[in-house]
Coordinates of C-alpha atoms in Angstrom, one line a residue:
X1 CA -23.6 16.2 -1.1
X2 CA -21.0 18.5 0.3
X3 CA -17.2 17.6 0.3
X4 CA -17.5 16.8 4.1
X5 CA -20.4 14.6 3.6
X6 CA -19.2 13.0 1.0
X7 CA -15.5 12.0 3.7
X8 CA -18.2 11.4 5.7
X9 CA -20.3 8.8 3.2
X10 CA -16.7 7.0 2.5
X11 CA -16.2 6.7 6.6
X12 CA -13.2 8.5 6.1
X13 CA -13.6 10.6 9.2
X14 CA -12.9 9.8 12.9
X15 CA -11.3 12.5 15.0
X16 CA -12.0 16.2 14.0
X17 CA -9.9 19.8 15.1
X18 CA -11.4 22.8 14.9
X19 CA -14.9 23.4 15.4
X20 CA -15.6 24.9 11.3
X21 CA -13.8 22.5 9.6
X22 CA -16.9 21.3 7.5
X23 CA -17.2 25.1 6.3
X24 CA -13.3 25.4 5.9
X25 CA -13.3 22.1 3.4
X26 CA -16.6 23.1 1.7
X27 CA -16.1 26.5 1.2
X28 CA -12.2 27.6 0.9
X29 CA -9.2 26.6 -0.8
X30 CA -6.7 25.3 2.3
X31 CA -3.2 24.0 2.3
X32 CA -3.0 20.6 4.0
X33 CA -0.4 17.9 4.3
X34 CA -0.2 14.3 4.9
X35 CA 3.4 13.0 6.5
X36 CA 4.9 9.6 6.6
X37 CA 8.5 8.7 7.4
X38 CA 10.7 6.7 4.8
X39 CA 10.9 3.2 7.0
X40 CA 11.1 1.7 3.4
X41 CA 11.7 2.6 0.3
X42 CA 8.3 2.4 -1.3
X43 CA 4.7 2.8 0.7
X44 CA 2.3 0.3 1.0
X45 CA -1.4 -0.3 0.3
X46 CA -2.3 0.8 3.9
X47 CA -0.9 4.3 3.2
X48 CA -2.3 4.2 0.1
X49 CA -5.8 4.9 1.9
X50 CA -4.6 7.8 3.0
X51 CA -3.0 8.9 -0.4
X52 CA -6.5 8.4 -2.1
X53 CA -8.3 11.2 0.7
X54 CA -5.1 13.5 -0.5
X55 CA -5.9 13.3 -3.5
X56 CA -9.8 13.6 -3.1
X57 CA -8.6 16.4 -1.5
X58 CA -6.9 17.8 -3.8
X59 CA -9.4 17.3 -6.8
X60 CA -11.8 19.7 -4.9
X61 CA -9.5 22.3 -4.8
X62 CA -7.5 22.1 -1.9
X63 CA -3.6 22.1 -2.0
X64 CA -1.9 19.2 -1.1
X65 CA 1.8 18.8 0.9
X66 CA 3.2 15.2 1.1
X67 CA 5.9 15.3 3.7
X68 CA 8.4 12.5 4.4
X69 CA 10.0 12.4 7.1
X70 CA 14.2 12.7 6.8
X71 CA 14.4 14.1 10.2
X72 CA 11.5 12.0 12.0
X73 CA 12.7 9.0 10.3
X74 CA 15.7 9.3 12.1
X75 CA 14.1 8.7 15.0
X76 CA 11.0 6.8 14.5
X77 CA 7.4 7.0 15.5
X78 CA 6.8 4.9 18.9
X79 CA 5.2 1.7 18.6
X80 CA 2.8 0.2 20.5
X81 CA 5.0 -2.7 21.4
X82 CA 9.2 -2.2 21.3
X83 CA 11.5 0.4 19.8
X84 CA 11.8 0.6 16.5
X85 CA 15.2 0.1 15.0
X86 CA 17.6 2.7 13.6
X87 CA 17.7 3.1 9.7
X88 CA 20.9 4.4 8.4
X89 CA 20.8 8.1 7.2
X90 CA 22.3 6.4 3.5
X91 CA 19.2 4.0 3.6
X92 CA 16.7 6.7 5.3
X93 CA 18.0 9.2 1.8
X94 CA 17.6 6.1 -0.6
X95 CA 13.9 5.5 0.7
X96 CA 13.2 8.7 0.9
X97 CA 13.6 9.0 -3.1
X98 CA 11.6 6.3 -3.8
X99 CA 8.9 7.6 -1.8
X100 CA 8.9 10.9 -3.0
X101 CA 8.8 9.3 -6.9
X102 CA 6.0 7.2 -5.8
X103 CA 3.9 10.3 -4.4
X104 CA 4.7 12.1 -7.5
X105 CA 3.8 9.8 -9.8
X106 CA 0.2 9.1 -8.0
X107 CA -0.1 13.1 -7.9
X108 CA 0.7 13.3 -11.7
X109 CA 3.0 15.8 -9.8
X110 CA 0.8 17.9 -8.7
X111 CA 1.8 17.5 -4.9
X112 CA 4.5 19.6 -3.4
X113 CA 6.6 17.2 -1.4
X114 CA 9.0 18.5 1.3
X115 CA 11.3 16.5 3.9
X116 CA 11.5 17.7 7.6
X117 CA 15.1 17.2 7.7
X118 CA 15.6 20.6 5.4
X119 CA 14.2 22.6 8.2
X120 CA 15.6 20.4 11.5
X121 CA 19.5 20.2 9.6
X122 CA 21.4 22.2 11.8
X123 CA 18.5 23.4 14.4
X124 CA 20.2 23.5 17.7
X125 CA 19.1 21.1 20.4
X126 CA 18.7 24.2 23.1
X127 CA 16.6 25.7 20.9
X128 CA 14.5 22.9 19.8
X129 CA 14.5 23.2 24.0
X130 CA 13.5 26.6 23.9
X131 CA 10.7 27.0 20.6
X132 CA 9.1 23.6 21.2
X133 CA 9.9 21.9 24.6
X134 CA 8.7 24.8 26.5
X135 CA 5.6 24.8 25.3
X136 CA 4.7 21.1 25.6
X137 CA 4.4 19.9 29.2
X138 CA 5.6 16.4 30.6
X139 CA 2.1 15.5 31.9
X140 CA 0.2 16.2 28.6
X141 CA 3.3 13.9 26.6
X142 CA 2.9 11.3 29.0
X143 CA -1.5 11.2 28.9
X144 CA -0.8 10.3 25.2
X145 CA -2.0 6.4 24.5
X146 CA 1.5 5.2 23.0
X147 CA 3.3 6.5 25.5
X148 CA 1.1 5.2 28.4
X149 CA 1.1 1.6 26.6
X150 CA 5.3 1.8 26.5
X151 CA 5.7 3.4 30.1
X152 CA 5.7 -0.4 32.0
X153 CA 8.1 -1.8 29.2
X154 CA 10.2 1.5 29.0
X155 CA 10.6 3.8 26.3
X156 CA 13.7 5.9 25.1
X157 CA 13.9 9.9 25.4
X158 CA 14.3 10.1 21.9
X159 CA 11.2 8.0 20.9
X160 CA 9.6 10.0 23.8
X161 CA 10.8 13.1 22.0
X162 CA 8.9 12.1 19.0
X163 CA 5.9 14.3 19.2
X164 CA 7.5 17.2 19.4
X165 CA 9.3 17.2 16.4
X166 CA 5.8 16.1 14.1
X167 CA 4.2 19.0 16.5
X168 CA 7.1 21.3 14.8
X169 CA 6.7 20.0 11.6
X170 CA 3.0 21.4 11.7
X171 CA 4.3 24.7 13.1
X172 CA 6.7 25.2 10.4
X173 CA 4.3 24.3 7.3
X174 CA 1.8 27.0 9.0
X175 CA 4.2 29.6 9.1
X176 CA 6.3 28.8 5.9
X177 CA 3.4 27.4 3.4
X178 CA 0.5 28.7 5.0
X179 CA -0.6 24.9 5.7
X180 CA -3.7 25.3 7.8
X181 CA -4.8 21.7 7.9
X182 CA -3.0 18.1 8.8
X183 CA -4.6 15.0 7.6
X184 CA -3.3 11.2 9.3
X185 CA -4.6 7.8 9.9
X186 CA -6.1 7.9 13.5
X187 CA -2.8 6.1 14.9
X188 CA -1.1 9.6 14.7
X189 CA -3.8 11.4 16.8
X190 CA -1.9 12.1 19.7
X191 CA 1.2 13.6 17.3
X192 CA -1.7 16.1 15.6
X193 CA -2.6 17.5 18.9
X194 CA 0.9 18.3 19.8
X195 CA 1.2 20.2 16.4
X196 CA -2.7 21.8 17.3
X197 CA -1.2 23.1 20.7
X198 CA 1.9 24.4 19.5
X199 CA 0.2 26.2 16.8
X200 CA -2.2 27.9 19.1
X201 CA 0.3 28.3 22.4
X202 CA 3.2 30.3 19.6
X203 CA 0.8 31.6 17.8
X204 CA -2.3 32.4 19.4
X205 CA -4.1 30.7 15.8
X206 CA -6.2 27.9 15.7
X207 CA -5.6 25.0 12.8
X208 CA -7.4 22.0 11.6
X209 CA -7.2 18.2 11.9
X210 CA -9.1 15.2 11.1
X211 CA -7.9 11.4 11.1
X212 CA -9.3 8.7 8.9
X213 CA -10.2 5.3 10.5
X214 CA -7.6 2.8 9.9
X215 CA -8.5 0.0 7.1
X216 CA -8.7 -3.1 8.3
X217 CA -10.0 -6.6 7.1
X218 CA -13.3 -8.3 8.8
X219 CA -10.7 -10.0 11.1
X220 CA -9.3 -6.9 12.6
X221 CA -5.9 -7.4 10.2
X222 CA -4.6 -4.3 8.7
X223 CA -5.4 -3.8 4.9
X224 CA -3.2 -4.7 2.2
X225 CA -1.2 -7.4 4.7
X226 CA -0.6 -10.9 3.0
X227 CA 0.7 -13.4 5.5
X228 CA 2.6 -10.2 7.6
X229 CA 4.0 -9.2 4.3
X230 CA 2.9 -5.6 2.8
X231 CA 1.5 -5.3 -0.7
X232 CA 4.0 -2.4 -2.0
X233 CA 2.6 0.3 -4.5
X234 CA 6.1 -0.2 -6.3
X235 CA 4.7 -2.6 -9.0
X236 CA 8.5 -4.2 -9.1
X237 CA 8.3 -5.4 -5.3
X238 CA 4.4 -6.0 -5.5
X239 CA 3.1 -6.5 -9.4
X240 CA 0.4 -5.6 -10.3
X241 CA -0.8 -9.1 -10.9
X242 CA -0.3 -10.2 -7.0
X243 CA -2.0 -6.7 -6.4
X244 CA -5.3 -8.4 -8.2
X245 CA -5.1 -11.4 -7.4
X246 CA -5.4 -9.5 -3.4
X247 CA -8.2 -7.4 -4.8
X248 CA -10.3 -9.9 -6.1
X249 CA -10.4 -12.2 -3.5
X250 CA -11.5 -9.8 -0.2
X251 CA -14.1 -10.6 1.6
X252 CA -17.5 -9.8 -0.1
X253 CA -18.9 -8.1 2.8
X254 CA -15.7 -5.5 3.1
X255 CA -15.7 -5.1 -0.9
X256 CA -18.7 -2.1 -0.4
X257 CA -16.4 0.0 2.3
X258 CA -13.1 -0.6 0.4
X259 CA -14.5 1.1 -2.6
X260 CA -15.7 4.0 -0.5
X261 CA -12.0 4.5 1.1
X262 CA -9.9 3.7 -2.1
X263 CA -11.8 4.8 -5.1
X264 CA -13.3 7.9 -6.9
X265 CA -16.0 6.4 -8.1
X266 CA -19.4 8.0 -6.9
X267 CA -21.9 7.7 -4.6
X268 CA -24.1 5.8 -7.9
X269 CA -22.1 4.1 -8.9
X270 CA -20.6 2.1 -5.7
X271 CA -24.5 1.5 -5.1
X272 CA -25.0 0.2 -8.1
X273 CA -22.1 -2.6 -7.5
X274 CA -23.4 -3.1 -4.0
X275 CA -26.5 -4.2 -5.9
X276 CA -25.1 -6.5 -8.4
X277 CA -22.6 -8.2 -5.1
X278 CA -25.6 -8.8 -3.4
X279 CA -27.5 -10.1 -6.4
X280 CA -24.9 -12.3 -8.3
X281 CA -21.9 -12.4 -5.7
X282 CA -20.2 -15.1 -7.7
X283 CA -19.4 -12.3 -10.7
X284 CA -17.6 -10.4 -8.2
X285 CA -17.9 -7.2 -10.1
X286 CA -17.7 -5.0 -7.2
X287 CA -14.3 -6.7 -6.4
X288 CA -13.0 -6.1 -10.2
X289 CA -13.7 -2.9 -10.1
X290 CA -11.8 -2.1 -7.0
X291 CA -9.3 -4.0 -8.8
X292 CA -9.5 -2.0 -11.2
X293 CA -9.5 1.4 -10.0
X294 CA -7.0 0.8 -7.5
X295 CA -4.5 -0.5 -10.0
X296 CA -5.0 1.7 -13.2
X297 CA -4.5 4.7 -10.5
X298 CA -0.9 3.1 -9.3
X299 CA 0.5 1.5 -12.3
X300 CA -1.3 3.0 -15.2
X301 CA -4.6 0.4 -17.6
X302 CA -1.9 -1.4 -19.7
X303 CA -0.8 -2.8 -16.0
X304 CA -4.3 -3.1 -15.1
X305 CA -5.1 -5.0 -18.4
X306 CA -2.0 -7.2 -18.1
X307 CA -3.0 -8.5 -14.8
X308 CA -6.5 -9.4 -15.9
X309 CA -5.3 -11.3 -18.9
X310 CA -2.6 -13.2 -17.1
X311 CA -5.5 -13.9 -14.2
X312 CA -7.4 -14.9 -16.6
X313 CA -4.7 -17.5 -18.8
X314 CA -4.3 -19.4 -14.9
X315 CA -7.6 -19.3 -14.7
X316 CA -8.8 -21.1 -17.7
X317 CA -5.0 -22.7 -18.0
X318 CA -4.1 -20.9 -21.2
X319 CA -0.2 -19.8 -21.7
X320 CA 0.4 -19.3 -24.9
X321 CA 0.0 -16.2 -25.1
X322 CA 2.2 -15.7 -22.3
X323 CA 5.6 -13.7 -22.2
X324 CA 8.2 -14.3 -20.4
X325 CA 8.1 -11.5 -18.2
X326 CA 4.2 -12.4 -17.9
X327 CA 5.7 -15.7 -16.6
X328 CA 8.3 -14.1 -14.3
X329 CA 5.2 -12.2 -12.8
X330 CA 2.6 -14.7 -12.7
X331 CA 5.1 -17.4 -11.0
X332 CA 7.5 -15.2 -8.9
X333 CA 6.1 -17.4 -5.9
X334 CA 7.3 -20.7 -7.1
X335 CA 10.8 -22.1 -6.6
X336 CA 11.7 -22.6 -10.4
X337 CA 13.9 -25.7 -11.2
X338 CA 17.1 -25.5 -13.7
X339 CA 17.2 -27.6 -16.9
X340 CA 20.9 -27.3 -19.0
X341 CA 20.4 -29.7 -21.8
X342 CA 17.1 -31.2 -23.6
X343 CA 15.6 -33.8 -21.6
X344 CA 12.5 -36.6 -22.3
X345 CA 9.7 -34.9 -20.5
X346 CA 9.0 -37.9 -18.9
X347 CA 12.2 -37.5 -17.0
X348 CA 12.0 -33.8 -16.4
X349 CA 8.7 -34.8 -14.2
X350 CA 10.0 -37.2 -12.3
X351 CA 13.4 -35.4 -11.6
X352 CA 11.8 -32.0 -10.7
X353 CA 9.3 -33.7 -8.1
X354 CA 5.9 -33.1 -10.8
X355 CA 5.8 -36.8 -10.3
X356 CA 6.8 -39.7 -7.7
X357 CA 8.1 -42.1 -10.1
X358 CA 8.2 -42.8 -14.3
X359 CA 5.2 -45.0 -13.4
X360 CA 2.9 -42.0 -12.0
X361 CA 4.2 -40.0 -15.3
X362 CA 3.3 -42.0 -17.7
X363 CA -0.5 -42.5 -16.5
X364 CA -1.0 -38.5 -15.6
X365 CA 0.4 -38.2 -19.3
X366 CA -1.7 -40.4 -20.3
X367 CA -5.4 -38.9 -18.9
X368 CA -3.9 -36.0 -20.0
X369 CA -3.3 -34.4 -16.8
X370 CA 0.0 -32.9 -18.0
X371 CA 0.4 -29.4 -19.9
X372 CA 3.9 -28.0 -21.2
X373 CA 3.0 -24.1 -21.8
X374 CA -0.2 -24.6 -22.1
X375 CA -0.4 -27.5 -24.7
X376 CA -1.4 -30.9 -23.3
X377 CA 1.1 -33.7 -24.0
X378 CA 0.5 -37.3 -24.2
X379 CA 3.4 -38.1 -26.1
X380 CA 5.8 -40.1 -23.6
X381 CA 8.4 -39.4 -26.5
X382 CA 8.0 -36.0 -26.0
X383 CA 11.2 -33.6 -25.5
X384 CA 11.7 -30.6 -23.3
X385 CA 14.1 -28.6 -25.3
X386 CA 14.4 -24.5 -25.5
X387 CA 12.1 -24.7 -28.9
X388 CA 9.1 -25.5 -26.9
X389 CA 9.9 -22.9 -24.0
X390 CA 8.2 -19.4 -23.7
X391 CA 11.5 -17.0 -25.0
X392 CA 13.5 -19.9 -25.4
X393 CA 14.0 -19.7 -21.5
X394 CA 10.9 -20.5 -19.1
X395 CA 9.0 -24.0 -19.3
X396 CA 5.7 -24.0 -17.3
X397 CA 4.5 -27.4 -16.3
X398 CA 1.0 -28.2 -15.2
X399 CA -0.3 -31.0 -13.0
X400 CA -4.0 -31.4 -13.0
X401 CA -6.6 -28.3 -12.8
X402 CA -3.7 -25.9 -10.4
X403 CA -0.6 -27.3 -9.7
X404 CA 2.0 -25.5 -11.2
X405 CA 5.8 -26.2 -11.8
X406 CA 8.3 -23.6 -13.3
X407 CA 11.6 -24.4 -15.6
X408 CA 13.8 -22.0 -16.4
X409 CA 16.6 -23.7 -19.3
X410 CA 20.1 -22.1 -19.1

């Protein structure tokens, strides 16, 4: 199986520039980039989709630019529904860093990563007018589908404008790094094409393109979205716990294609899983090893390993062996109460809202229905005091098979 067949395999192909593209990826050794513009200050899982094809990419050979976008993210890319609002250039310069570490670190820093701004800094307007606006006319901007769904609710010049500055950005990296090919999600179709026509009405050369399908869930919902909040790749806003717990629980008939798109494992091997999901779907090993793959590629196996053993300790309602940062990462959803001085447990339940009343206390403690760290307590003499919590700080409290209650003593 060729490289193209194999992007094709993964369904990580949609639209397609240039008429030999299959022959230029198969058979040559081509500069490409992927851009995204620094709206935050770490990506997400959904560009992560697009990192993984870089990087497929770039294990067969190819060389990869990442470029983030200081000068477009000034601006911002037109959205379907409303203009986008303006960062800061103090912010856009802080995100920007964390971006660029992220890319780095998922490269092994083996990805040359540039920011537009260095070339646009101090790039006259008339001449922007004169090297890219002449080229582009006003029809062809406005037959592009973001544009056409803002013209009835209005769009600004500058968001307008867009396109012409990503269809620069293509033109510079072909004449300064020899770039040859640009790689997106299919939203930035219309913003490839500029850069394809520039190229060609400058230069008289043609360059490459292809866009990969966006990743969504069965629903239609974009990948990686939990309750309209992204799953970061910076395991301090999104650990690497939450990142399994996500992983694990997708729906079993997307499991197949998300290993396709986000993994390097091969052809037989993904076959193999979709095998043993159809067989004994209750093992989910398909889903653990997207898990799996996914994470040990972002955060490094200890991570990985970590996240399966505190999974794991909830699971089977084990604690002991927890840390306390294992706690502050297992429990980072939960509103954690505050103790300041030793307390009968008996009081602690009722206080905190574990129980109703001392009534309702005393019988869960008494069917046993009450854990502190992990150890079941029956004793209604029983005292909460910084000796029994996990580093003398953290006191987790379970009610029944999953209800869980977090203490933190001061």
């Amino acid at each position: 199986m060729t490289l193209f067949e194999e992007l094709q395999w993964r369904g990580l192909i949609k639209d397609v520039a240039g008429d030999d593209i299959a022959d230029k990826l198969n058979n040559e050794k081509i500069t490409f980039y992927w851009g995204t513009d620094p709206t935050a200050d770490s990506l997400h899982l959904g560009h992560y989709s697009s990192l993984v094809t870089a990087k497929r990419l770039a294990k067969a050979g190819h060389n990869p630019i990442l470029l983030c976008g200081g000068a477009t993210g000034l601006i911002g890319d037109p959205r379907p529904t409303a203009e986008r609002e303006i960062i800061s250039k103090e912010k856009l310069n802080e995100n920007l860093q964390g971006i660029k570490d992220q890319v780095l670190k998922i490269f092994d820093g083996k990805a040359e990563v540039v920011n537009n701004y260095d070339w646009f800094k101090g790039y006259e307007f008339t001449d922007v007018l004169r090297d890219v606006g002449k080229y582009i006319n006003v029809n062809y901007m406005l037959d592009k589908d973001i544009i056409r769904r803002r013209l009835d609710s209005g769009i600004t010049f500058a968001e307008f404008a867009y396109m012409l500055i990503q269809g620069y950005d293509f033109l510079w990296l072909y004449q300064n790094k020899n770039c040859v090919m640009q790689v997106e999600g299919s939203d930035q179709w219309g913003n490839i094409t500029t850069g394809l026509d520039l190229i060609k009405k400058k230069l008289g050369k043609d360059a490459y393109a292809f866009t990969m399908p966006l990743v969504l869930d069965k629903y239609g919902n974009k990948f990686g979205k939990s309750e309209g909040n992204a799953l970061w790749l910076d395991e301090a806003k999104t650990s690497s716990y939450e990142l399994y717990q996500y992983l694990i629980n997708v729906d079993d008939e997307m499991v197949v294609h998300y290993l396709k798109i986000f993994t390097f494992l091969s052809k037989e091997e993904i076959e193999e899983l979709e095998k043993k999901n159809q067989e004994n779907p209750h093992l989910r090993e398909a889903h653990k090893a997207l898990a799996r793959e996914i994470i040990t590629d972002l955060h490094g196996k200890e991570s990985y390993e970590n996240a399966v053993k505190i999974s794991e300790a909830l699971f089977s309602g084990d604690i002991k062996s927890f840390t306390g940062k294992d706690v502050e990462v297992a429990f980072s959803g939960l509103e954690p109460f505050k103790m300041t001085e030793d307390s009968l447990l008996i009081d602690v339940l009722v206080n905190n809202g574990v129980c109703s009343s001392k009534r309702e206390a005393r019988e869960f403690m008494g069917n046993g229905s009450i854990t502190v760290n992990g150890d079941k307590i029956t004793d209604l003499e029983f005292m909460v005091t910084k000796d029994v919590c996990i580093d003398s700080k953290y006191i987790v409290i379970r009610r029944g098979k999953k209800k869980y209650y977090l203490g933190i003593f001061e």
